[in-house]
Coordinates of C-alpha atoms (C1' of nucleotides) in Angstrom, one line a residue:
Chain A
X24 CA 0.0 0.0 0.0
X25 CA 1.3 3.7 -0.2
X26 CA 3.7 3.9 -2.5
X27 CA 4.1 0.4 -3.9
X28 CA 2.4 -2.7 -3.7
X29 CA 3.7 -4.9 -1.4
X30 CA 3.5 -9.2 -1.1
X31 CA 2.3 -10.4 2.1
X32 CA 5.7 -12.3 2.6
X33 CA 8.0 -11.3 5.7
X34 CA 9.8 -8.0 5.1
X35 CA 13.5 -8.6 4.5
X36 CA 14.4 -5.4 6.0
X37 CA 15.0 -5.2 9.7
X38 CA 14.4 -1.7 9.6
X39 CA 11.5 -1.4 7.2
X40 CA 10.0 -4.6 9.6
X41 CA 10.2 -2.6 12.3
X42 CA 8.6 0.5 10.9
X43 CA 5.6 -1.2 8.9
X44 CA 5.3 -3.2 12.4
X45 CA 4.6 -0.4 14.2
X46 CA 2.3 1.5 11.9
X47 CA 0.1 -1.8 11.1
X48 CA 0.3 -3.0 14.6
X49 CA -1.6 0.7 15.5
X50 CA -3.6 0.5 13.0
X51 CA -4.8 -2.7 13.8
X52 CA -5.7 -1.5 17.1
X53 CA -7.3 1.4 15.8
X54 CA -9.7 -1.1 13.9
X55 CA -10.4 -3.4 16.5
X56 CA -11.7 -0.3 18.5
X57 CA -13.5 1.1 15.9
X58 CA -15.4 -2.1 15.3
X59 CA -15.9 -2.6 18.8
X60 CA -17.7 1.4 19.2
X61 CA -19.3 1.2 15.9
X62 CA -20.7 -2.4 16.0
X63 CA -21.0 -3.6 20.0
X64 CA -18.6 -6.2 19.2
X65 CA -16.4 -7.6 21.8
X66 CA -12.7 -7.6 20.6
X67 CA -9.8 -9.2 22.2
X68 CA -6.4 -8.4 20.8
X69 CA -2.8 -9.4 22.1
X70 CA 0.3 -8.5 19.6
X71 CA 3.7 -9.1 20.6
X72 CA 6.5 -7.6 18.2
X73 CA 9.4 -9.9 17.1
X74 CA 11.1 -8.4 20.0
X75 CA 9.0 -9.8 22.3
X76 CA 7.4 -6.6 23.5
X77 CA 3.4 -7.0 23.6
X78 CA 0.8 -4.4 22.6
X79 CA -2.9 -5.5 23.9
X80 CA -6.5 -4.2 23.3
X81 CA -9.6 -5.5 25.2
X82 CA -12.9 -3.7 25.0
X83 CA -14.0 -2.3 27.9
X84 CA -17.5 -4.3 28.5
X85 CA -16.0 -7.4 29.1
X86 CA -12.5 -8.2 30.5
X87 CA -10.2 -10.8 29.4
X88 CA -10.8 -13.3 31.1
X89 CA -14.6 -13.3 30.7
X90 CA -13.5 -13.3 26.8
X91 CA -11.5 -16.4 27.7
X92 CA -14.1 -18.6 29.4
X93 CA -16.6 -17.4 26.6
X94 CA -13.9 -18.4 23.9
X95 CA -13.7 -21.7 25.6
X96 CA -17.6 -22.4 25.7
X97 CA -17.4 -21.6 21.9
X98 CA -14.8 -23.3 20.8
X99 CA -14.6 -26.6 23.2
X100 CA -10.8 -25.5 23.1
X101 CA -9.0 -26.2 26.6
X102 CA -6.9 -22.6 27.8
X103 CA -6.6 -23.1 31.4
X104 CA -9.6 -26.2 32.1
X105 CA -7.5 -28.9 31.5
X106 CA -5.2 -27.5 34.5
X107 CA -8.6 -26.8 36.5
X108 CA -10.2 -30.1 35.2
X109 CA -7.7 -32.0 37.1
X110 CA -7.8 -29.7 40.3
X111 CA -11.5 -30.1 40.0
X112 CA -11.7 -33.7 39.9
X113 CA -9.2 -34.1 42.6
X114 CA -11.8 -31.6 44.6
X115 CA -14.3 -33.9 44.1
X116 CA -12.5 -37.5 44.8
X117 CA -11.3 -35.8 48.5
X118 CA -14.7 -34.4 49.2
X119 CA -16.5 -38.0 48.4
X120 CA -13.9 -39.7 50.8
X121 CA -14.6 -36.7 53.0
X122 CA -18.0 -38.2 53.2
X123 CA -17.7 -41.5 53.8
X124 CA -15.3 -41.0 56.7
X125 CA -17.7 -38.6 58.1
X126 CA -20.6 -41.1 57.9
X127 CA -18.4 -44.0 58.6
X128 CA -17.4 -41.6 62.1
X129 CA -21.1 -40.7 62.9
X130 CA -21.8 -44.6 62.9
X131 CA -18.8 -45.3 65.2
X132 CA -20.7 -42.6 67.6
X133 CA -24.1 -44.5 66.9
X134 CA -25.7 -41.3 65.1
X135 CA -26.9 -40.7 61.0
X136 CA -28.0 -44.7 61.0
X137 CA -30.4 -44.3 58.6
X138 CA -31.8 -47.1 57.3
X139 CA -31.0 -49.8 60.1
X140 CA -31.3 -53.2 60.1
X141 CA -30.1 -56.0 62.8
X142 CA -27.3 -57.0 60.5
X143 CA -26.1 -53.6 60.2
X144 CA -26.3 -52.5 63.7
X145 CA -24.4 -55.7 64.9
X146 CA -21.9 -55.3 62.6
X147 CA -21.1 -51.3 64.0
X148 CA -21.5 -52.7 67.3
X149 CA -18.7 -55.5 66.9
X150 CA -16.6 -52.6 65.3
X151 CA -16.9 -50.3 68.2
X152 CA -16.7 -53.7 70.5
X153 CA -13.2 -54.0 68.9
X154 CA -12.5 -50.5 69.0
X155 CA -13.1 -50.6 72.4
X156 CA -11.0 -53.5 72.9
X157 CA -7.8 -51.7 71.1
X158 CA -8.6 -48.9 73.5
X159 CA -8.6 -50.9 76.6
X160 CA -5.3 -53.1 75.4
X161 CA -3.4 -49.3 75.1
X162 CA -4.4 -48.2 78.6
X163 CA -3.7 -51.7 80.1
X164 CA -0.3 -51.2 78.2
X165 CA -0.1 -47.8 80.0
X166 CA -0.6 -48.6 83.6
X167 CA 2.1 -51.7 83.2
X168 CA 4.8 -49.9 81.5
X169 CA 4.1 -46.4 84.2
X170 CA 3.6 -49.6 87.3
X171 CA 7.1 -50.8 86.0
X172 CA 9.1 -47.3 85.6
X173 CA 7.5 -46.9 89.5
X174 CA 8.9 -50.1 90.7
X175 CA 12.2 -49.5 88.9
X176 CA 12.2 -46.0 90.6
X177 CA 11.3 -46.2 93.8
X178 CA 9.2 -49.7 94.5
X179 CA 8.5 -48.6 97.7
X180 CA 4.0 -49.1 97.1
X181 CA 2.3 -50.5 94.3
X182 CA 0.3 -48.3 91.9
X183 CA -3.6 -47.8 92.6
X184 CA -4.5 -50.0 89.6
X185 CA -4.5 -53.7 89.4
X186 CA -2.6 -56.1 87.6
X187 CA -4.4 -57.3 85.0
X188 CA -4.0 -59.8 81.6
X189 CA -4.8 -57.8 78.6
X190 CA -8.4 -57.4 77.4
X191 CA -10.1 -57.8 80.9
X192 CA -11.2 -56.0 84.5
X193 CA -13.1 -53.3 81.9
X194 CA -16.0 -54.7 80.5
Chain B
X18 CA -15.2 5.5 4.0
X19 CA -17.1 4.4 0.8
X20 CA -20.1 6.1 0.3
X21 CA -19.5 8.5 3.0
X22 CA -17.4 9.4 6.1
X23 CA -19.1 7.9 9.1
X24 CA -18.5 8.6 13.0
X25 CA -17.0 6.3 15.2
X26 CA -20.1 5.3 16.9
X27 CA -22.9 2.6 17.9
X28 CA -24.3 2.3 14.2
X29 CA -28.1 2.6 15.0
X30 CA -29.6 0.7 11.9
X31 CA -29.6 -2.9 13.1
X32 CA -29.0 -4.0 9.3
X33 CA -26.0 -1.8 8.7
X34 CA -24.4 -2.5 11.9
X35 CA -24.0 -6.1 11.4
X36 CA -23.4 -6.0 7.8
X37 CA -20.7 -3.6 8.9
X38 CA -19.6 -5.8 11.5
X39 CA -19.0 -8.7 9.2
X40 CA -17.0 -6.2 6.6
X41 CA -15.0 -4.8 9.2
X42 CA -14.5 -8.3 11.0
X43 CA -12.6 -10.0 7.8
X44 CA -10.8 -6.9 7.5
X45 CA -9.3 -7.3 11.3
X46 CA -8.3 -10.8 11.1
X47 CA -6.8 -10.1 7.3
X48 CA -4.7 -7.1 8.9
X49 CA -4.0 -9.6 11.7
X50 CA -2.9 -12.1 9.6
X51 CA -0.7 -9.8 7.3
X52 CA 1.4 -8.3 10.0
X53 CA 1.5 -12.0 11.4
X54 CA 3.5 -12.9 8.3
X55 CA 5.1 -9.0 7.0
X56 CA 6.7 -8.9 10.5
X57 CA 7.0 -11.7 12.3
X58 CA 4.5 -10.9 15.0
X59 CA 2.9 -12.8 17.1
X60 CA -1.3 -12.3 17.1
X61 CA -4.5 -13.6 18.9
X62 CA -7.5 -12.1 18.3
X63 CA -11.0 -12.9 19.6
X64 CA -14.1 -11.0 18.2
X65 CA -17.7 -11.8 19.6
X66 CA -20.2 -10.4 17.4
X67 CA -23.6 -8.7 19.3
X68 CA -25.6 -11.9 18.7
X69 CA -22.4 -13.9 20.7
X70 CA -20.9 -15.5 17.1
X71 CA -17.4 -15.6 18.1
X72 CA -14.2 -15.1 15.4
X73 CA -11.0 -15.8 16.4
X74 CA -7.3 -15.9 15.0
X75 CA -4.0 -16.6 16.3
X76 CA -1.1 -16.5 14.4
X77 CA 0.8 -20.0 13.9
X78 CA 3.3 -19.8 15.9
X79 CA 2.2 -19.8 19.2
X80 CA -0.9 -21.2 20.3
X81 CA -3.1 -19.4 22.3
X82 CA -2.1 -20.8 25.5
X83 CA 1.2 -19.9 24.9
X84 CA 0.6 -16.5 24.3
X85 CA -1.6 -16.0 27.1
X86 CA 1.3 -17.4 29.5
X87 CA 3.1 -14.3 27.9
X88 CA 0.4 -12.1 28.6
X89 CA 0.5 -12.9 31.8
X90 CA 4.0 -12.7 32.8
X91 CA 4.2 -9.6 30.7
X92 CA 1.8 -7.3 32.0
X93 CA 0.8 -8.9 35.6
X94 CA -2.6 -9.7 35.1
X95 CA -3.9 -12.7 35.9
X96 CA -6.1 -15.0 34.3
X97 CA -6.5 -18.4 35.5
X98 CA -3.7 -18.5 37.9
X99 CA -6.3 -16.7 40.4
X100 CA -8.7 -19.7 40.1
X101 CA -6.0 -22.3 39.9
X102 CA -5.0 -20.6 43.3
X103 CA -8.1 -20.5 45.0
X104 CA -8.7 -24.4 43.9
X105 CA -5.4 -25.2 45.3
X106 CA -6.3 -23.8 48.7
X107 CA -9.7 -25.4 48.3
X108 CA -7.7 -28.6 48.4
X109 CA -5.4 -28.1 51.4
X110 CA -8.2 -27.3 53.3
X111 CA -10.4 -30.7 52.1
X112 CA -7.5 -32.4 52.8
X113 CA -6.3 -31.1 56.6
X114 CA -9.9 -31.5 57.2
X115 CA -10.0 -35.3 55.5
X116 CA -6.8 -35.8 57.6
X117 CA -8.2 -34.6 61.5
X118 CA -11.6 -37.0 60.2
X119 CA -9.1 -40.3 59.5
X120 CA -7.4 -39.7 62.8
X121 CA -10.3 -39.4 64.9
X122 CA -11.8 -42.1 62.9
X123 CA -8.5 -44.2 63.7
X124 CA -8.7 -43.2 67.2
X125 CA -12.3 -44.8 67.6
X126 CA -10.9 -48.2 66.3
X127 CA -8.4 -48.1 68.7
X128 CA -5.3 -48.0 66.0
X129 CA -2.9 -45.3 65.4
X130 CA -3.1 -43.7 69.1
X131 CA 0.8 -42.0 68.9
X132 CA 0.9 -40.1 72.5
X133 CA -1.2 -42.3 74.7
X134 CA -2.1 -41.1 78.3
X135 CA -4.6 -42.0 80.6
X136 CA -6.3 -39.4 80.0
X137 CA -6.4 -39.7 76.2
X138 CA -7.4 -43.3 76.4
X139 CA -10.1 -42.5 78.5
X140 CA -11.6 -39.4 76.9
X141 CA -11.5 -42.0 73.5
X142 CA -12.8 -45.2 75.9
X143 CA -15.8 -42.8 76.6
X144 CA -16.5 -41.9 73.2
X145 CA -16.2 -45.1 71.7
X146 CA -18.7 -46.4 75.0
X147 CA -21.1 -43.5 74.2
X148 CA -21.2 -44.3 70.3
X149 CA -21.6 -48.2 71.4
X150 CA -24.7 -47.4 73.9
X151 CA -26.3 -45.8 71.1
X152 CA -26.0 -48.2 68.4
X153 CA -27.2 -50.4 70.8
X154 CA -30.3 -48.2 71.0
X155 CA -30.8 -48.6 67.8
X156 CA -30.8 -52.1 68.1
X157 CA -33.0 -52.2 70.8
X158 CA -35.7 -49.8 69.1
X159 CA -35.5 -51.9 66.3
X160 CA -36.3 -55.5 68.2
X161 CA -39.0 -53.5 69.6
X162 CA -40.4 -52.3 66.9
X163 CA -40.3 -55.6 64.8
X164 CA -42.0 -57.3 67.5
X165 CA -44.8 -54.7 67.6
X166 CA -45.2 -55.1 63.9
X167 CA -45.1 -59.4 64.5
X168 CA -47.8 -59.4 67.3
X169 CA -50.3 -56.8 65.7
X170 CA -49.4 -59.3 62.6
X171 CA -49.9 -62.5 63.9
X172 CA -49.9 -62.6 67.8
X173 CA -50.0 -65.9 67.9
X174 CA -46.3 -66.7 69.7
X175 CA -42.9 -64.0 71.0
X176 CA -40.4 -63.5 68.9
X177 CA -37.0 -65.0 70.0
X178 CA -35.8 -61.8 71.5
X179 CA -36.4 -61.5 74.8
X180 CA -38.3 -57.7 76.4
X181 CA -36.1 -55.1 77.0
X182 CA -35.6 -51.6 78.2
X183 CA -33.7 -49.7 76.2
X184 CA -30.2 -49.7 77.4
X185 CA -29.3 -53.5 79.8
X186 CA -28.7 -56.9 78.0
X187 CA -26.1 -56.1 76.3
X188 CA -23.3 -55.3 78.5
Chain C
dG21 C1' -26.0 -14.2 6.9
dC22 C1' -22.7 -13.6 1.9
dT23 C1' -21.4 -11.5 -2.6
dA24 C1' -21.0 -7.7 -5.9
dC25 C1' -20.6 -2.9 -7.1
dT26 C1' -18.3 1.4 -6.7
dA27 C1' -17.4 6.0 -4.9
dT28 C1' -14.9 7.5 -1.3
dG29 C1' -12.2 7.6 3.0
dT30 C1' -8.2 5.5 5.2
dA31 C1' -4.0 3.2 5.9
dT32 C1' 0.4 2.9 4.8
dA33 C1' 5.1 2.1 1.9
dA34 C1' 8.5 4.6 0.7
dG35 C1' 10.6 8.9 0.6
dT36 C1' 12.0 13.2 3.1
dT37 C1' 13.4 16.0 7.0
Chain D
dT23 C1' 15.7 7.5 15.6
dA24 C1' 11.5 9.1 14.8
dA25 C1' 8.2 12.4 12.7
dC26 C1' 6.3 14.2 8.6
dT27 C1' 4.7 13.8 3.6
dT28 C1' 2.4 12.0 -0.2
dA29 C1' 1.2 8.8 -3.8
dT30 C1' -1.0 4.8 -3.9
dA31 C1' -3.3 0.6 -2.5
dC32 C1' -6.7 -1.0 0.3
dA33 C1' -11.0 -1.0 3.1
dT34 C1' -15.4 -0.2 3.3
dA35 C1' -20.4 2.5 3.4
dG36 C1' -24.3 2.2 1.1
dT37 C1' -26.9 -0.5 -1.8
dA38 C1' -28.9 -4.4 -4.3
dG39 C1' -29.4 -9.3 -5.0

DNA sequence: GCTACTATGTATAAGTT
DNA sequence: TAACTTATACATAGTAG
């Protein structure tokens, strides 16, 4: 255009480059607002020079991002979803677990049973039963080991609690 | 231009403005395309037309992706990195809060108790006692029930299970 | 929507300062 | 280097199909 015609073909000249670069590159912003005023289009523009320094246009009634997640819709092209998708789904897998420790806990305390039956109860009971047992072995396990530090220490009295074989004298 | 200059604004006559729009929308992505090749630019460009028809280009080079990382880094703004962020601390938190949920979970089956003390033991002997006396509830509300249900059925002979207040015969 | 026409306004390539 | 000039090519408004 101007004074010659030109080829659409890159321009050899680093200098010429540079120059029609600049003019077209404003240009081409000046178009992509005009079209945005005259025509309520929403326009998006990014340019970055060969240089690597960017020139960007986004029309004021909806911001980039908004343009983004629109383009996304549109197109069924993945920007940033894939990177969300996975975040998402690993949201999801944690918060189902998160729920079925939760229910599993409220059974343990003998609340949410919802739809009860003997089998079912029995079978929370024995788990609590054996819960219970665990419980009962660690503090047995406590007294003994705290009787026999006493003894080693001092051994003058014995310790308020019995002796006692695992798993009895609680139930 | 053409037939007459016109002011850069909203183009009232519905017909001319899309018409318009269309003209002036080949003519941005051709300018976008030549100074993609003339200068070795880099360009992405998203148009939504009023009625939500989307154009877009992006020079092929760099995908759009790629040139939105740019954008980013470039000029500060963020796009999805404030999402990604807010997932990630979506996460932590599921996760601390899946965490506290196996441990208490473990402490009710008696496993995994790290810093036993009696008082510990006790506080998680209680609760696991308390969780059992109410399942055990439940079991006795459903015997009860089922033999209601059995005698206004039939009447004719008790069920196996023997009477019981809610709360004895079990322990 | 799109193509075609065409008069006219703009953008811009190359030259000049 | 960039700003200015200018001849020319291009884009496009209005219109019709």
């Amino acid at each position: 255009m101007g004074r010659g015609k030109i080829e659409i073909k890159r321009i050899e000249n680093a200098n010429n480059r540079v120059v029609t670069f600049s003019k077209r590159r404003n240009g081409l912003v000046k178009k992509a607002k005009e079209i945005t005023v005259l025509c309520d289009a929403k326009v998006a523009l990014i340019v970055f020079a060969s240089n690597g320094k960017m020139t960007d246009y986004c029309c004021p009634s909806m911001d980039l991002g908004a343009m983004l997640d629109q383009y996304q819709k549109l197109s069924g092209k993945k920007l940033w979803d894939a990177k969300h998708e996975n975040l998402s789904n690993e949201i999801d897998r944690i918060k189902k677990e998160n729920d079925n420790l939760q229910l599993e806990l409220r059974h343990l305390k003998g609340e949410d049973i919802q739809s009860p039956n003997l089998k079912n109860l029995m079978a929370v009971e024995h788990a609590i039963e054996h819960g219970l047992d665990k419980v009962r072995d660690h503090q047995m396990e406590y007294l003994m080991t705290k009787r026999r530090n006493e003894n080693v220490g001092g051994g003058e009295s014995a310790t308020q609690f019995p002796a006692a074989t695992t798993g009895d004298g609680y139930s």
